[in-house]
Amino acid sequence: MPASALTWLIALPLAVSPLVYLLGRLSVLKGALVNSARWLALLFLLACGVPLFQAGQAYLATLQPIDWTVGMVTMRLDGISLLLAATVWVVGTLVVFYSWRYMEHETGEEKYYALLIIMMGSMIGLGCARDIFNMWVWYEAMAISSFMLVCFYRQQPSALEAGFKYLVQSAVGSVLILLGIILVFAETGATDLVLIAEMAKFASPVPMLAAGALFIIGFGVKAALVPLHTWLPDAHSQAPSGISAMLSGVVIETALVAILRTTGMLSSISMTWGVLLLGFGAVNMLLGNLMALRQTQVKRLLAFSSLAHVGYMLIGFGVALAFQQASSAAGGFFHLITHALMKSLAFLCAGALMYYLYQARGSHRPLMVDDLAGVSKRYPLVALAFSIAVLGLGGLPPLAGFMSKWQIFVGGAQTQNPWVILLVVFAGLNSVLSLGYYAPLVNRMYRLKPAQVVESGVKPSWQLELPLVIMAAAVVVLGFMPHLMSWLTGPAAASLLASIAR
Amino acid sequence: MNTGIPAIVFIAVLGLLGAGLYALLISRHLIKVVVALQILVKGAMLGLVLAGRASGQIETGQALALTVIVADTIVAVVGLALAVQIRRHFNTLDITKLTTLRR
């Protein structure tokens, strides 16, 4: 039973995606008023919730990973996959609902939904892959669908430019991963993560170390580790807002999960992977925050702040890998969830404002920070949700972002290692620095007079605002009751530690 | 067992990777960038076959290489499609002229 639920969870999005496209295309050709793709997409995603729930329940009842073998390839649902799948599903479903109105005026709506579903399916698959090569295939599927989504507005030169940049960087990254796989495969003759972890002890260390480095760099392109991040602000700011929310909320985290899986696999070679991740984390936080400070476009600002947040997660995971500490792994995973919620919320709010101010009139101008002036007067709900999102991202106490950062910092402090404590202090200071660009946004929305462009915006739409309300409520509730997520983060942390403890 | 062939293939892998990387770094033309990426992946593909032989799992290595062909062809197709669109909207295929996002 649990294995069949896992089968459905992985197969359903892949099977459904072409169907959504075909039926959507048909309804366009028949001249239907409403593109059927959007209904189908939402219905199928809700249907996906059933196997997710069943598989999750089966896993949580025993905490034994669920395996599903097809030929030579094994898919495995463990704590990390469940957490990733749940996050992808929640954010993706809300984004699909949000896109009903947001993408209404665009041509090729059916392609958008089909690609979005395949991207979600490949992320769920990547989380569940127990085979390193299979993981690469899922990663490619995710990458290809996201290239096409980033340049969805193909009439806009800047979107095309961002998409091509993204494609080249990502393709080079995937070649590096492939080289890592070649080294591991040549050394051990296996592609199964668990098998490799067993055999790595007896393999010669130099190729394995090289493979680990290649994995970190290769997946690091997608996870936006700092010297490899240059695609991110362009892609995030040029993609449709729903896609920016997915990219920033779950795609970069999926790549982080891939890094965790591969470094966990090679942990018997060396324990320094965690230290490496800590180093990347420090650089990510500093550069992300400093670059965000000087942005004038809202979506670019949010994109750079994603870099900083990847940095916080890396601190949590790095401490977990280097010191085998469950509490900071749980903190990292909790931050993964809260960041997915808060950052998608922020992007969706920015998107809603873009829609009200420009897009409903057929203009694709970027939303500038100056356009936010006095937004609260005309769009109070969006302004409130946006404030909750950015203040949560900045780590203000009663919100979810504070709780997850706090858990990461406490985990770091518990190691009693002076360097890690120094790093935690540095992360805390970075968090304060980040308020330097989040707070002015809130100030601008609430205290300034409405700008001309805000006055002339269209009336708010409930379809855009319902997902915002749900997510903002989740951010506030998780801030007051962070333990609500420990059923998800606890097993994930345990799975991560189980993969490195040997 | 002939030991000469793996050595030749190994040199070919390194050669392809080197050539691909070099081409990627010096190309200023979108199509050439896609070609360079293809050369890089071809090197990796050959490497997979070689790794299969080195570890005594020849069939697995070849099966993986076949999968890589599929995935990598799709990347090439998307890359070329993007190049077509870029040619349409920018009227150039020169990478240095794509500057709408430079700031």
XYZ file of C-alpha atoms in Angstrom:
605
model
C 0.000 0.000 0.000
C 2.609 2.643 0.965
C 4.704 1.760 -2.099
C 1.708 2.225 -4.366
C 1.025 5.616 -2.799
C 4.623 6.546 -3.577
C 4.148 5.326 -7.159
C 1.115 7.551 -7.554
C 2.846 10.509 -5.965
C 5.689 10.328 -8.469
C 3.772 9.189 -11.537
C 0.683 11.374 -11.262
C 2.239 14.771 -12.073
C 4.242 13.301 -14.948
C 1.199 11.598 -16.437
C -1.069 14.570 -15.903
C 1.116 17.270 -17.384
C 0.650 16.340 -21.097
C -3.054 15.858 -20.441
C -3.336 19.379 -19.047
C -1.571 20.717 -22.109
C -3.682 18.786 -24.619
C -7.029 19.549 -23.046
C -6.060 23.179 -22.523
C -4.996 23.433 -26.152
C -8.297 21.871 -27.228
C -10.311 24.365 -25.263
C -8.327 27.199 -26.850
C -8.950 25.800 -30.326
C -12.644 25.381 -29.559
C -12.710 28.977 -28.416
C -13.872 28.261 -24.874
C -14.231 31.238 -22.577
C -12.181 29.718 -19.793
C -9.060 27.745 -20.534
C -9.721 24.275 -19.101
C -5.999 23.856 -18.308
C -6.297 25.900 -15.145
C -9.141 23.835 -13.727
C -7.435 20.592 -14.633
C -4.142 21.727 -13.152
C -5.733 22.604 -9.845
C -7.860 19.457 -9.717
C -4.936 17.171 -10.474
C -2.776 18.887 -7.914
C -5.450 18.463 -5.289
C -5.636 14.812 -6.350
C -1.872 14.576 -5.824
C -2.491 15.465 -2.215
C -4.094 12.065 -1.628
C -1.033 9.887 -2.387
C 1.141 12.456 -0.636
C -1.015 12.174 2.463
C -1.112 8.357 2.308
C 2.604 7.977 1.717
C 3.380 10.530 4.403
C 1.098 8.829 6.891
C 2.616 5.422 6.147
C 6.114 6.809 6.560
C 5.407 8.737 9.744
C 3.678 5.730 11.336
C 6.858 3.637 11.250
C 9.595 6.137 10.330
C 10.945 3.432 8.037
C 11.806 4.699 4.536
C 9.416 3.449 1.858
C 11.138 1.922 -1.160
C 9.721 1.448 -4.622
C 11.890 -0.386 -7.121
C 11.426 -0.076 -10.865
C 13.910 -2.209 -12.760
C 17.321 -1.216 -11.432
C 16.215 2.090 -9.984
C 14.920 2.512 -6.463
C 12.854 5.460 -5.317
C 12.831 6.054 -1.592
C 10.539 8.190 0.507
C 12.233 9.278 3.715
C 11.919 12.305 5.966
C 13.750 14.637 3.580
C 11.678 13.584 0.559
C 8.450 13.915 2.488
C 9.349 17.404 3.668
C 10.343 18.477 0.169
C 7.274 16.922 -1.448
C 4.938 18.543 1.073
C 6.549 21.964 0.621
C 6.468 21.680 -3.173
C 2.859 20.568 -3.116
C 1.608 23.325 -0.829
C 3.461 26.146 -2.583
C 2.690 24.760 -6.043
C -1.023 24.392 -5.438
C -1.288 27.934 -4.128
C 0.712 29.216 -7.079
C -1.595 27.430 -9.537
C -4.628 28.989 -7.916
C -2.950 32.388 -7.924
C -2.051 32.019 -11.595
C -5.716 31.714 -12.620
C -6.049 35.431 -12.559
C -2.414 36.375 -12.960
C -1.867 34.497 -16.220
C -5.355 35.147 -17.565
C -4.309 37.569 -20.276
C -1.333 35.575 -21.480
C -1.222 33.384 -24.536
C -0.112 29.810 -23.972
C -1.677 29.461 -20.553
C -1.922 25.684 -21.026
C 1.848 25.437 -21.538
C 2.381 27.341 -18.329
C 0.299 24.938 -16.249
C 1.692 21.833 -17.946
C 5.277 22.966 -17.352
C 4.539 24.018 -13.791
C 3.138 20.576 -12.997
C 6.069 18.802 -14.584
C 8.463 21.011 -12.640
C 6.691 20.112 -9.391
C 6.695 16.434 -10.334
C 10.413 16.475 -11.046
C 11.132 18.163 -7.734
C 9.132 15.526 -5.863
C 10.980 12.868 -7.863
C 14.354 14.402 -7.076
C 13.559 14.316 -3.391
C 12.608 10.650 -3.630
C 15.519 9.490 -5.813
C 17.782 6.926 -4.152
C 19.937 6.559 -7.203
C 22.480 9.212 -7.984
C 22.024 9.047 -11.741
C 18.269 9.042 -11.394
C 18.673 12.162 -9.281
C 20.560 13.777 -12.155
C 17.722 12.915 -14.557
C 15.130 14.497 -12.268
C 17.409 17.482 -11.870
C 17.603 17.898 -15.650
C 13.837 17.586 -15.954
C 13.417 20.295 -13.338
C 16.015 22.472 -15.044
C 14.504 22.146 -18.517
C 10.984 22.916 -17.371
C 12.247 25.903 -15.418
C 14.169 27.314 -18.427
C 10.983 27.366 -20.404
C 9.022 28.901 -17.564
C 11.611 31.630 -16.981
C 11.300 32.782 -20.581
C 7.557 32.353 -20.641
C 7.137 35.991 -21.673
C 8.935 35.274 -24.907
C 8.001 38.622 -26.421
C 10.248 40.314 -23.896
C 13.944 40.492 -24.763
C 14.992 40.643 -21.126
C 13.182 37.383 -20.313
C 14.918 35.659 -23.212
C 18.262 36.963 -22.068
C 17.674 35.769 -18.516
C 16.530 32.387 -19.807
C 19.593 31.861 -21.965
C 21.934 32.846 -19.178
C 20.152 30.425 -16.887
C 20.323 27.647 -19.488
C 24.053 27.964 -20.069
C 24.958 28.102 -16.393
C 22.654 25.285 -15.496
C 23.871 23.095 -18.370
C 27.498 23.543 -17.322
C 26.474 22.689 -13.762
C 24.792 19.518 -14.907
C 27.923 18.463 -16.845
C 29.924 18.894 -13.644
C 27.440 16.712 -11.764
C 27.738 14.139 -14.514
C 31.541 14.144 -14.149
C 31.081 13.573 -10.425
C 28.774 10.663 -11.159
C 31.365 9.239 -13.574
C 34.062 9.342 -10.908
C 31.841 7.686 -8.311
C 30.579 5.107 -10.779
C 34.071 4.243 -12.006
C 35.280 3.836 -8.428
C 32.394 1.830 -6.968
C 30.463 0.464 -9.945
C 27.216 1.517 -8.259
C 24.801 4.376 -8.668
C 22.662 3.669 -5.623
C 23.168 6.265 -2.883
C 23.020 3.745 -0.046
C 25.281 1.274 -1.803
C 27.814 3.973 -2.650
C 27.828 5.167 0.938
C 28.685 1.601 2.003
C 31.408 1.203 -0.588
C 32.895 4.680 -0.288
C 34.929 3.604 2.733
C 36.920 1.199 0.610
C 37.260 3.419 -2.441
C 40.340 5.491 -3.089
C 39.698 8.916 -1.546
C 41.018 11.269 -4.225
C 38.397 10.579 -6.945
C 35.676 10.579 -4.292
C 36.798 13.940 -2.930
C 36.855 15.308 -6.466
C 33.378 13.899 -7.051
C 32.075 15.568 -3.901
C 33.514 18.898 -4.992
C 31.937 18.467 -8.432
C 28.556 17.694 -6.843
C 28.703 20.775 -4.639
C 29.652 23.032 -7.550
C 27.219 21.405 -9.979
C 24.174 21.436 -7.751
C 25.442 24.712 -6.314
C 24.627 26.424 -9.605
C 20.949 25.742 -8.999
C 21.202 26.274 -5.250
C 22.786 29.688 -5.928
C 25.977 29.247 -3.928
C 27.671 32.576 -4.269
C 30.128 32.636 -7.105
C 27.600 30.625 -9.148
C 24.555 32.754 -8.431
C 24.615 35.200 -11.329
C 21.658 33.635 -13.164
C 19.387 33.937 -10.156
C 18.445 37.627 -9.948
C 17.830 37.802 -13.701
C 15.761 34.637 -13.884
C 13.750 35.465 -10.773
C 12.955 38.970 -11.856
C 12.028 38.116 -15.451
C 9.898 35.025 -14.827
C 6.134 35.320 -14.240
C 5.631 36.006 -10.519
C 4.160 32.590 -9.773
C 7.282 31.026 -11.251
C 9.555 33.381 -9.313
C 7.780 32.148 -6.206
C 8.402 28.531 -7.190
C 12.025 29.136 -8.208
C 12.909 30.995 -5.072
C 10.656 29.055 -2.735
C 11.380 25.477 -3.753
C 13.721 25.040 -6.742
C 16.850 26.346 -5.040
C 15.952 24.363 -1.919
C 15.579 21.224 -4.031
C 19.124 21.715 -5.246
C 20.201 22.122 -1.616
C 18.561 18.789 -0.824
C 20.522 17.269 -3.702
C 23.736 18.673 -2.190
C 22.794 17.179 1.178
C 22.105 13.776 -0.360
C 25.371 13.639 -2.264
C 27.568 14.969 0.526
C 25.797 12.637 2.948
C 26.631 9.779 0.607
C 30.315 10.727 0.601
C 30.515 11.559 4.306
C 32.674 8.551 5.102
C 35.387 10.026 2.865
C 35.644 13.278 4.731
C 33.762 15.223 7.352
C 34.814 18.562 5.923
C 31.815 18.894 3.582
C 29.930 20.570 6.405
C 32.737 23.091 6.898
C 32.679 23.828 3.178
C 28.940 24.458 3.344
C 29.462 26.778 6.324
C 31.974 28.776 4.288
C 29.578 29.075 1.367
C 26.824 30.025 3.802
C 28.819 32.944 5.203
C 29.656 34.298 1.748
C 26.073 33.824 0.538
C 24.600 35.764 3.449
C 26.972 38.688 3.144
C 26.835 39.060 -0.626
C 23.089 38.466 -0.838
C 22.344 41.128 1.732
C 24.793 43.684 0.364
C 23.545 43.266 -3.186
C 19.916 43.448 -2.088
C 20.589 46.778 -0.389
C 21.268 48.517 -3.684
C 18.405 47.115 -5.778
C 15.671 49.339 -7.135
C 13.389 46.612 -8.506
C 11.282 44.737 -5.975
C 11.661 41.313 -7.546
C 15.430 41.648 -7.947
C 15.666 42.708 -4.326
C 13.737 39.617 -3.256
C 15.923 37.459 -5.509
C 19.095 38.680 -3.822
C 17.561 38.122 -0.431
C 17.078 34.467 -1.482
C 20.865 34.222 -1.655
C 21.081 35.346 1.946
C 18.457 32.838 2.994
C 20.249 29.995 1.247
C 23.155 31.110 3.409
C 21.161 30.653 6.637
C 20.045 27.202 5.524
C 23.630 26.290 4.670
C 24.687 27.281 8.192
C 22.087 24.920 9.641
C 22.963 22.049 7.324
C 26.693 22.690 7.524
C 26.653 22.459 11.317
C 24.532 19.323 11.037
C 27.012 17.690 8.655
C 30.151 18.814 10.439
C 29.044 18.157 14.020
C 26.285 15.587 13.424
C 23.833 17.746 15.244
C 20.139 16.966 14.824
C 18.825 20.257 16.209
C 20.536 22.411 13.612
C 19.506 20.038 10.822
C 15.926 20.417 12.037
C 16.482 24.191 12.100
C 17.765 24.133 8.542
C 14.778 22.135 7.370
C 12.404 24.383 9.290
C 13.977 27.383 7.615
C 13.513 25.613 4.289
C 9.770 25.431 4.982
C 9.394 28.941 6.363
C 11.542 30.429 3.625
C 9.449 28.661 1.004
C 6.324 30.170 2.548
C 7.665 33.666 3.174
C 9.584 34.105 -0.060
C 6.770 32.758 -2.212
C 4.407 35.033 -0.343
C 6.671 38.007 -1.004
C 6.961 37.185 -4.705
C 3.237 36.599 -5.032
C 2.530 39.953 -3.331
C 4.969 41.697 -5.659
C 3.244 39.904 -8.513
C -0.200 40.970 -7.341
C 0.947 44.590 -7.247
C 2.536 44.238 -10.677
C -0.766 42.870 -11.908
C -2.827 45.679 -10.393
C -0.530 48.462 -11.488
C 0.751 47.324 -14.877
C -0.170 43.910 -16.107
C -3.951 44.329 -16.088
C -3.278 47.069 -18.637
C -1.085 44.819 -20.759
C 2.218 46.366 -19.668
C 5.120 44.229 -18.492
C 7.074 46.908 -16.697
C 9.017 45.725 -13.651
C 7.742 46.769 -10.245
C 10.111 49.358 -8.834
C 10.589 50.006 -5.139
C 9.284 53.540 -5.725
C 5.981 52.149 -7.008
C 5.244 50.772 -3.553
C 4.590 54.243 -2.144
C 1.250 54.344 -0.381
C 0.129 50.955 -1.618
C -1.553 50.257 1.718
C -4.194 52.915 1.058
C -5.471 51.248 -2.048
C -4.523 47.581 -1.553
C -4.504 47.092 2.237
C -4.553 43.288 2.131
C -1.606 42.966 -0.243
C 0.339 45.563 1.733
C -0.296 43.669 4.964
C 0.681 40.296 3.474
C 3.788 41.818 1.889
C 4.790 43.399 5.195
C 4.335 40.080 6.990
C 6.437 38.371 4.350
C 9.352 40.798 4.333
C 9.404 41.285 8.094
C 9.327 37.506 8.486
C 12.221 37.224 6.040
C 14.071 39.857 8.023
C 13.521 37.772 11.142
C 11.289 39.943 13.289
C 10.270 38.030 16.439
C 6.663 36.967 16.307
C 6.946 35.690 12.727
C 8.021 32.348 11.312
C 11.343 33.595 9.947
C 12.550 34.491 13.421
C 11.733 31.064 14.786
C 13.567 29.171 12.080
C 16.618 31.429 12.205
C 16.628 31.167 15.970
C 16.613 27.389 15.776
C 19.573 27.452 13.369
C 21.482 29.869 15.625
C 20.776 27.823 18.747
C 21.906 24.678 16.940
C 25.121 26.441 15.995
C 25.700 27.732 19.515
C 25.209 24.244 20.966
C 28.315 23.001 19.176
C 30.448 25.050 21.625
C 32.890 25.554 18.788
C 34.208 29.156 18.868
C 34.335 29.439 15.071
C 30.769 28.284 14.676
C 29.615 30.668 17.388
C 31.419 33.465 15.593
C 29.613 32.438 12.413
C 26.280 32.452 14.231
C 26.949 35.972 15.476
C 27.843 36.934 11.921
C 24.568 35.412 10.701
C 22.660 37.358 13.345
C 24.314 40.603 12.263
C 23.437 39.760 8.674
C 19.862 39.302 9.720
C 19.902 42.820 11.151
C 21.537 44.099 7.976
C 18.751 42.540 5.935
C 16.207 44.673 7.790
C 18.011 47.595 6.167
C 16.232 46.796 2.899
C 13.093 45.079 4.196
C 12.015 47.838 6.600
C 12.056 50.660 4.009
C 9.640 48.624 1.873
C 7.134 48.495 4.714
C 7.725 52.128 5.526
C 7.133 53.094 1.908
C 3.895 51.134 1.696
C 2.380 52.547 4.866
C 3.756 56.023 5.408
C 4.118 57.604 2.011
C 1.442 59.233 -0.124
C 0.142 56.994 -2.917
C 2.101 57.450 -6.123
C 0.382 58.318 -9.373
C 0.675 54.771 -10.658
C -0.902 53.366 -7.481
C -3.862 55.716 -7.719
C -4.572 54.526 -11.238
C -4.292 50.790 -10.455
C -7.185 48.388 -11.048
C -9.494 47.032 -8.366
C -8.137 44.204 -6.183
C -9.140 40.650 -7.110
C -9.977 37.969 -4.534
C -8.400 35.222 -6.630
C -5.009 36.862 -6.303
C -5.463 37.665 -2.634
C -6.774 34.377 -1.261
C -3.414 32.546 -1.582
C -1.722 35.583 -0.033
C -4.033 35.470 2.978
C -3.485 31.723 3.456
C 0.289 32.053 3.295
C 0.443 35.142 5.505
C -1.696 33.340 8.102
C 0.676 30.368 7.917
C 3.703 32.627 8.466
C 2.118 34.203 11.536
C 0.857 30.908 12.982
C 4.218 29.175 12.490
C 5.839 32.106 14.236
C 3.742 31.603 17.324
C 3.685 27.813 17.179
C 6.879 26.583 15.517
C 6.335 23.097 16.977
C 3.495 22.628 14.470
C 6.110 21.662 11.928
C 8.270 19.416 14.087
C 6.483 16.297 12.845
C 7.969 17.134 9.463
C 11.348 18.597 10.382
C 12.202 15.999 13.042
C 12.086 12.950 10.732
C 13.846 14.937 8.001
C 16.700 15.796 10.364
C 16.833 12.179 11.519
C 17.031 10.999 7.906
C 19.860 13.421 7.179
C 21.814 12.283 10.227
C 21.147 8.643 9.412
C 22.696 9.188 6.010
C 25.902 10.632 7.480
C 26.267 8.594 10.658
C 28.610 5.711 9.987
C 41.961 -7.653 -22.905
C 43.246 -4.810 -24.959
C 44.411 -2.000 -22.700
C 45.024 0.422 -25.533
C 41.390 1.257 -26.260
C 40.455 2.564 -22.776
C 43.537 4.765 -22.841
C 42.503 6.230 -26.194
C 38.946 6.758 -24.978
C 40.244 8.415 -21.824
C 42.300 10.835 -23.862
C 39.236 11.486 -26.028
C 37.160 12.265 -22.928
C 39.715 14.741 -21.666
C 40.069 16.230 -25.135
C 36.332 16.703 -25.571
C 35.934 18.226 -22.116
C 38.849 20.560 -22.697
C 37.690 21.572 -26.149
C 34.119 22.123 -24.923
C 35.226 24.239 -21.987
C 37.591 26.272 -24.144
C 34.927 26.837 -26.771
C 32.423 27.832 -24.094
C 34.823 30.413 -22.700
C 35.795 32.053 -25.970
C 32.505 31.879 -27.934
C 30.569 35.068 -28.381
C 27.946 33.509 -30.630
C 24.795 31.926 -29.187
C 24.799 28.916 -31.516
C 28.469 28.319 -30.802
C 27.728 28.367 -27.069
C 25.116 25.654 -27.548
C 27.577 23.641 -29.643
C 30.227 24.043 -26.947
C 27.798 22.753 -24.339
C 27.102 19.774 -26.579
C 30.810 19.000 -26.908
C 31.163 19.140 -23.117
C 28.289 16.730 -22.617
C 29.630 14.375 -25.302
C 32.838 14.169 -23.305
C 30.901 13.328 -20.165
C 28.883 10.734 -22.074
C 31.974 8.964 -23.304
C 33.274 9.151 -19.762
C 30.210 7.288 -18.500
C 30.831 4.451 -20.946
C 34.459 4.348 -19.900
C 33.497 4.355 -16.219
C 31.165 1.445 -16.913
C 34.031 -0.494 -18.381
C 36.441 0.453 -15.602
C 34.049 -0.763 -12.919
C 33.022 -3.884 -14.831
C 29.429 -2.701 -15.420
C 29.566 -2.081 -19.145
C 25.798 -2.378 -19.715
C 24.920 0.072 -16.955
C 27.436 2.565 -18.250
C 25.997 2.396 -21.739
C 22.420 2.654 -20.481
C 23.329 5.773 -18.504
C 25.030 7.279 -21.546
C 21.866 6.712 -23.583
C 19.802 8.504 -20.956
C 22.237 11.406 -21.033
C 21.782 11.651 -24.816
C 18.036 12.147 -24.346
C 18.289 14.737 -21.577
C 21.046 16.627 -23.298
C 19.261 16.748 -26.650
C 16.324 18.440 -24.988
C 18.647 21.047 -23.489
C 20.128 21.654 -26.943
C 16.668 21.996 -28.482
C 15.560 24.498 -25.859
C 18.832 26.377 -26.209
C 18.483 26.646 -29.976
C 14.824 27.633 -29.698
C 15.870 30.410 -27.339
C 18.545 31.452 -29.791
C 15.892 31.742 -32.523
C 13.723 33.904 -30.301
C 16.691 36.050 -29.318
C 17.593 36.531 -32.976
C 14.021 37.687 -33.566
C 13.882 40.190 -30.743
C 17.449 41.439 -30.496
C 18.299 41.033 -34.180
C 21.678 39.621 -33.209
C 23.226 36.391 -31.993
C 26.170 38.076 -30.308
C 26.215 37.417 -26.579
C 27.956 40.695 -25.800
C 24.992 42.572 -27.298
C 22.485 41.060 -24.861
C 22.609 43.808 -22.301
C 19.058 44.505 -21.188
C 19.796 43.135 -17.722
C 23.246 44.575 -17.220
C 23.444 47.029 -14.390
